Coordinates of C-alpha atoms in Angstrom, one line a residue:
M1 CA -23.3 47.7 28.1
I2 CA -24.6 45.5 30.9
D3 CA -22.2 43.2 32.7
A4 CA -22.9 40.4 35.2
A5 CA -21.2 42.2 38.1
G6 CA -23.4 45.3 37.5
L7 CA -26.5 43.1 37.5
R8 CA -25.5 41.5 40.7
V9 CA -25.1 44.9 42.3
I10 CA -28.5 46.2 41.1
R11 CA -30.2 43.0 42.3
A12 CA -28.5 43.3 45.7
I13 CA -29.6 46.9 46.1
A14 CA -33.2 45.9 45.3
D15 CA -33.0 43.1 47.9
E16 CA -31.2 45.0 50.6
G17 CA -32.4 48.6 50.2
S18 CA -29.1 50.4 50.7
F19 CA -25.6 50.5 49.2
T20 CA -24.1 49.5 52.6
A21 CA -26.2 46.4 53.0
A22 CA -25.7 45.5 49.3
A23 CA -22.0 45.8 49.7
S24 CA -22.1 43.6 52.8
S25 CA -24.1 40.9 51.0
L26 CA -21.7 40.8 48.1
G27 CA -18.5 41.2 50.0
Y28 CA -17.6 44.6 48.4
S29 CA -16.9 47.9 50.0
Q30 CA -19.6 50.6 50.0
P31 CA -17.5 52.9 47.7
A32 CA -17.0 50.1 45.3
I33 CA -20.7 49.5 45.0
S34 CA -21.3 53.2 44.4
Q35 CA -18.6 53.3 41.7
M36 CA -20.0 50.2 39.9
V37 CA -23.5 51.7 39.9
R38 CA -22.1 55.0 38.5
R39 CA -20.3 53.2 35.7
L40 CA -23.4 51.3 34.8
E41 CA -25.5 54.4 34.7
E42 CA -22.9 56.1 32.5
R43 CA -22.9 53.2 30.0
L44 CA -26.7 53.0 29.9
G45 CA -27.2 56.8 29.9
T46 CA -29.9 56.8 32.5
P47 CA -30.1 56.9 36.4
L48 CA -30.7 53.5 38.0
V49 CA -30.8 54.5 41.6
E50 CA -32.4 57.3 43.6
R51 CA -30.5 58.3 46.7
L52 CA -32.8 59.2 49.6
G53 CA -30.6 60.0 52.6
R54 CA -29.1 56.7 53.9
N55 CA -31.5 54.7 51.8
V56 CA -31.8 54.2 48.1
R57 CA -34.4 52.9 45.7
L58 CA -34.3 51.9 42.1
T59 CA -35.6 54.0 39.3
E60 CA -37.9 52.5 36.7
A61 CA -34.8 51.6 34.6
G62 CA -33.2 50.1 37.7
E63 CA -36.3 48.0 38.4
V64 CA -36.2 46.7 34.9
L65 CA -32.6 45.5 35.4
A66 CA -33.5 44.0 38.8
R67 CA -36.4 42.1 37.3
H68 CA -34.3 40.6 34.6
A69 CA -31.2 40.0 36.8
G70 CA -32.5 36.8 38.3
A71 CA -33.0 35.1 35.0
V72 CA -29.8 36.4 33.4
L73 CA -27.6 35.6 36.5
G74 CA -29.3 32.2 36.7
A75 CA -28.5 31.5 33.1
I76 CA -24.9 32.7 33.6
S77 CA -24.5 30.4 36.6
A78 CA -25.9 27.5 34.7
A79 CA -23.6 28.2 31.8
E80 CA -20.6 28.4 34.1
S81 CA -21.5 25.1 35.7
E82 CA -21.9 23.4 32.3
V83 CA -18.6 24.8 31.1
A84 CA -16.9 23.7 34.3
A85 CA -18.3 20.2 33.8
I86 CA -17.0 20.1 30.2
A87 CA -13.6 21.4 31.3
G88 CA -13.5 18.7 34.0
L89 CA -14.7 16.0 31.6
R90 CA -17.9 15.5 33.7
S91 CA -19.8 16.4 30.6
G92 CA -19.3 17.3 27.0
R93 CA -19.3 15.5 23.7
V94 CA -16.9 14.4 21.0
R95 CA -17.9 13.4 17.5
L96 CA -15.5 10.9 15.8
M97 CA -15.4 10.0 12.1
A98 CA -13.0 7.3 10.9
F99 CA -12.4 5.3 7.7
P100 CA -14.1 1.8 7.6
S101 CA -11.0 -0.4 8.0
S102 CA -10.3 1.2 11.4
S103 CA -13.8 0.6 12.6
S104 CA -13.0 -2.9 14.0
T105 CA -9.5 -2.1 15.3
L106 CA -8.5 1.4 16.4
V107 CA -11.9 2.9 16.9
P108 CA -13.6 0.4 19.3
K109 CA -10.6 0.4 21.6
A110 CA -10.4 4.2 21.6
L111 CA -14.1 4.6 22.2
S112 CA -14.0 2.1 25.0
L113 CA -11.1 4.0 26.7
V114 CA -12.9 7.3 26.6
K115 CA -16.2 5.8 27.9
K116 CA -14.4 4.0 30.8
R117 CA -12.4 7.0 31.9
F118 CA -15.1 9.7 31.3
P119 CA -18.5 8.0 31.4
Q120 CA -20.4 11.3 31.3
V121 CA -18.8 12.4 28.0
Q122 CA -21.1 11.7 25.1
V123 CA -19.2 10.0 22.2
T124 CA -20.6 9.5 18.7
F125 CA -19.0 7.7 15.8
A126 CA -19.6 7.6 12.0
E127 CA -17.7 6.1 9.2
G128 CA -16.1 8.2 6.4
E129 CA -13.2 7.9 4.0
P130 CA -10.5 10.6 4.4
P131 CA -11.9 13.1 1.8
E132 CA -15.4 12.9 3.4
S133 CA -14.2 12.9 7.0
L134 CA -11.9 15.9 6.5
A135 CA -14.7 17.8 4.8
A136 CA -16.9 17.0 7.7
L137 CA -14.3 18.3 10.1
R138 CA -13.8 21.5 8.1
A139 CA -17.6 22.0 8.1
G140 CA -17.9 21.5 11.9
E141 CA -19.8 18.2 11.5
C142 CA -17.2 16.2 13.5
D143 CA -14.5 16.9 16.1
V144 CA -11.9 14.3 15.2
A145 CA -11.2 12.5 12.0
V146 CA -9.1 9.3 11.6
A147 CA -7.7 9.4 8.2
F148 CA -4.9 7.7 6.2
T149 CA -2.7 8.3 3.2
Y150 CA -0.6 6.0 1.1
E151 CA 3.0 6.5 0.0
G152 CA 3.0 8.6 -3.1
L153 CA -0.6 9.6 -2.6
E154 CA -0.1 12.1 0.2
L155 CA -3.0 14.4 1.2
T156 CA -2.4 17.8 -0.3
T157 CA -1.6 21.0 1.7
D158 CA -5.1 22.3 0.9
Q159 CA -6.7 19.2 2.4
L160 CA -4.8 19.5 5.6
D161 CA -4.5 23.2 5.8
D162 CA -5.5 24.7 9.2
F163 CA -5.7 21.2 10.8
E164 CA -3.7 19.7 13.6
V165 CA -2.4 16.2 12.6
R166 CA -1.4 13.5 15.1
E167 CA 0.4 10.5 13.8
L168 CA -1.1 7.2 15.0
L169 CA 0.7 4.4 13.2
L170 CA 2.3 3.0 10.0
D171 CA 0.0 0.3 8.7
D172 CA 1.9 -2.2 6.6
V173 CA 0.2 -3.3 3.3
R174 CA 0.5 -6.9 2.3
I175 CA -0.5 -9.2 -0.6
A176 CA -3.3 -11.6 -0.1
L177 CA -3.1 -14.8 -2.2
P178 CA -5.3 -18.0 -2.3
L179 CA -3.6 -20.9 -0.5
G180 CA -2.9 -22.8 -3.7
H181 CA -1.2 -19.9 -5.5
P182 CA 2.3 -20.7 -6.8
L183 CA 3.8 -17.8 -4.8
A184 CA 2.0 -18.7 -1.5
D185 CA 5.1 -20.5 -0.1
H186 CA 7.4 -17.5 -0.7
E187 CA 8.7 -15.3 2.1
S188 CA 7.7 -12.2 0.2
V189 CA 6.3 -11.3 -3.2
D190 CA 7.5 -9.0 -5.9
L191 CA 4.4 -7.4 -7.5
A192 CA 5.9 -7.8 -10.9
D193 CA 5.4 -11.5 -10.5
L194 CA 1.7 -10.9 -10.3
A195 CA 1.5 -8.8 -13.5
Q196 CA -0.8 -11.4 -15.2
A197 CA -3.0 -12.0 -12.1
P198 CA -6.6 -10.8 -11.8
W199 CA -6.8 -8.2 -9.0
I200 CA -9.5 -7.2 -6.5
A201 CA -9.6 -3.5 -5.7
G202 CA -11.6 -1.2 -3.5
C203 CA -12.0 2.5 -2.8
T204 CA -10.6 5.2 -5.1
R205 CA -7.6 6.0 -2.9
C206 CA -6.8 2.3 -2.3
R207 CA -7.0 1.6 -6.0
G208 CA -4.7 4.6 -6.6
H209 CA -2.2 3.0 -4.3
L210 CA -2.4 -0.3 -6.3
L211 CA -2.0 1.5 -9.6
A212 CA 1.0 3.4 -8.3
L213 CA 2.8 0.3 -7.0
A214 CA 1.9 -1.7 -10.2
D215 CA 3.2 1.1 -12.4
G216 CA 6.5 1.1 -10.4
A217 CA 6.6 -2.7 -11.0
G218 CA 6.1 -2.2 -14.7
F219 CA 2.6 -3.3 -15.3
A220 CA -1.1 -2.2 -15.3
P221 CA -3.2 -4.4 -13.0
D222 CA -6.2 -6.2 -14.4
V223 CA -8.9 -5.3 -11.9
A224 CA -11.4 -8.1 -12.2
F225 CA -13.5 -7.4 -9.1
E226 CA -14.4 -4.2 -7.2
T227 CA -15.5 -4.0 -3.5
E228 CA -14.8 -1.7 -0.6
D229 CA -15.7 -4.5 1.9
Y230 CA -12.4 -6.1 2.9
V231 CA -14.1 -9.2 4.3
A232 CA -15.5 -9.7 0.7
V233 CA -12.1 -9.0 -0.7
L234 CA -10.6 -11.8 1.3
G235 CA -13.5 -14.1 0.4
L236 CA -12.9 -13.5 -3.2
V237 CA -9.2 -14.2 -2.8
A238 CA -9.9 -17.4 -0.9
E239 CA -12.0 -18.7 -3.8
G240 CA -9.1 -18.1 -6.2
L241 CA -10.7 -15.3 -8.0
G242 CA -7.9 -12.8 -7.7
V243 CA -5.2 -11.3 -5.5
A244 CA -5.4 -8.1 -3.5
L245 CA -3.4 -5.6 -1.4
V246 CA -4.7 -5.6 2.2
P247 CA -3.6 -3.4 5.1
D248 CA -2.6 -5.0 8.4
L249 CA -5.4 -3.4 10.4
I250 CA -7.9 -5.5 8.3
L251 CA -5.9 -8.7 8.5
R252 CA -5.7 -8.5 12.3
S253 CA -9.5 -8.1 12.7
A254 CA -10.8 -10.2 9.8
P255 CA -8.3 -13.0 9.0
N256 CA -9.3 -15.7 6.5
A257 CA -7.8 -19.2 7.0
R258 CA -8.0 -19.9 3.3
V259 CA -5.9 -16.8 2.4
K260 CA -2.1 -16.6 2.5
V261 CA -0.8 -13.2 3.5
L262 CA 2.8 -12.2 2.6
P263 CA 4.9 -9.0 2.7
I264 CA 5.5 -7.3 -0.6
D265 CA 8.9 -6.3 -2.0
P266 CA 9.6 -3.5 -1.9
P267 CA 7.6 -2.9 1.3
S268 CA 4.7 -0.4 1.3
H269 CA 2.5 1.1 4.1
R270 CA -0.1 3.7 4.7
R271 CA 0.1 6.4 7.3
V272 CA -2.8 6.6 9.8
F273 CA -3.4 9.8 11.7
A274 CA -5.9 11.7 13.8
V275 CA -6.9 15.1 12.6
T276 CA -8.7 18.0 14.4
T277 CA -8.6 21.8 14.4
P278 CA -6.2 23.9 16.5
D279 CA -9.1 25.3 18.6
L280 CA -10.6 21.8 19.2
T281 CA -7.2 20.6 20.6
R282 CA -8.0 22.7 23.7
V283 CA -11.4 21.0 24.3
P284 CA -10.8 18.4 27.0
A285 CA -13.1 15.7 25.4
V286 CA -11.4 16.1 22.0
A287 CA -8.0 15.8 23.6
A288 CA -9.1 12.7 25.5
M289 CA -10.3 11.1 22.3
I290 CA -7.0 11.8 20.5
D291 CA -5.1 10.4 23.5
A292 CA -7.2 7.3 23.4
L293 CA -6.6 6.9 19.7
V294 CA -2.9 7.1 20.3
E295 CA -3.1 4.5 23.0
A296 CA -5.2 2.2 20.8
A297 CA -2.8 2.6 17.9
H298 CA 0.2 1.7 20.2
D299 CA -1.6 -1.4 21.2
Q300 CA -2.2 -2.3 17.5
S301 CA 1.5 -1.6 16.7
C302 CA 2.5 -4.0 19.5
V303 CA 0.5 -6.8 17.9
G304 CA 2.6 -9.1 15.7
A305 CA 2.1 -9.2 12.0
P306 CA -0.6 -11.6 10.8
A307 CA 0.6 -14.9 9.5

């Protein structure tokens, strides 16, 4: 019923004492001021101005509007300024959630790029595996999720429904062996040759990938140790306690000199992507975060495979 333009007119009439002076102060014509007052009175169902010859004065209802106009218009002006700052990346926030094995590779680089380019944008980060991060995104608890999926274990339509997905990279999965392992001097390893080996496995989805690959190779892996900490995984492998599948992102950030890393045959990889909602893609800080993730992923892709 009450719009900002109408409030500005009532406030100007209160300050200037006439339609003509109010029109001059606002840059409107006098007929335009009269028309705006008339429309506002019609919407509110009560007179706002008393016309006394060349002068006017506000009715009681008009005085109420004039009294509140300052606070309302001030709040609108402040909101406009804040929105303009957000749109211009002079302010705003972006909440990122990513899976742990990206925390030492993609994420630091992307966060650094955003902070360097837009230092007034508030950036927060939390870890979460894909099911958790996508649920947080759907609940409005984060703005961008970095997630992954393995071949044969694709996220379902329901899990990605209504989301915008931006591909970041294909992360090769390799086999980690202790240095003294009989296969350590091979150029690649057929998983069937490890059917009798003890295995080290981590998160549910990572284990699902191992089980799927092993099934394709004709065996069920003997999972001797369980940990979601890839540094611990490589430590266990280094001590000769088992073998493990490890993605390149981890091997680049946490290599272990006592572990031999080889490609597997046939090759396997996981797809890493950034996810947000269609509406959030139009938020400048979110768009900047996704662009930074793409750039960071490109840098990772340009790094040679670990030895």
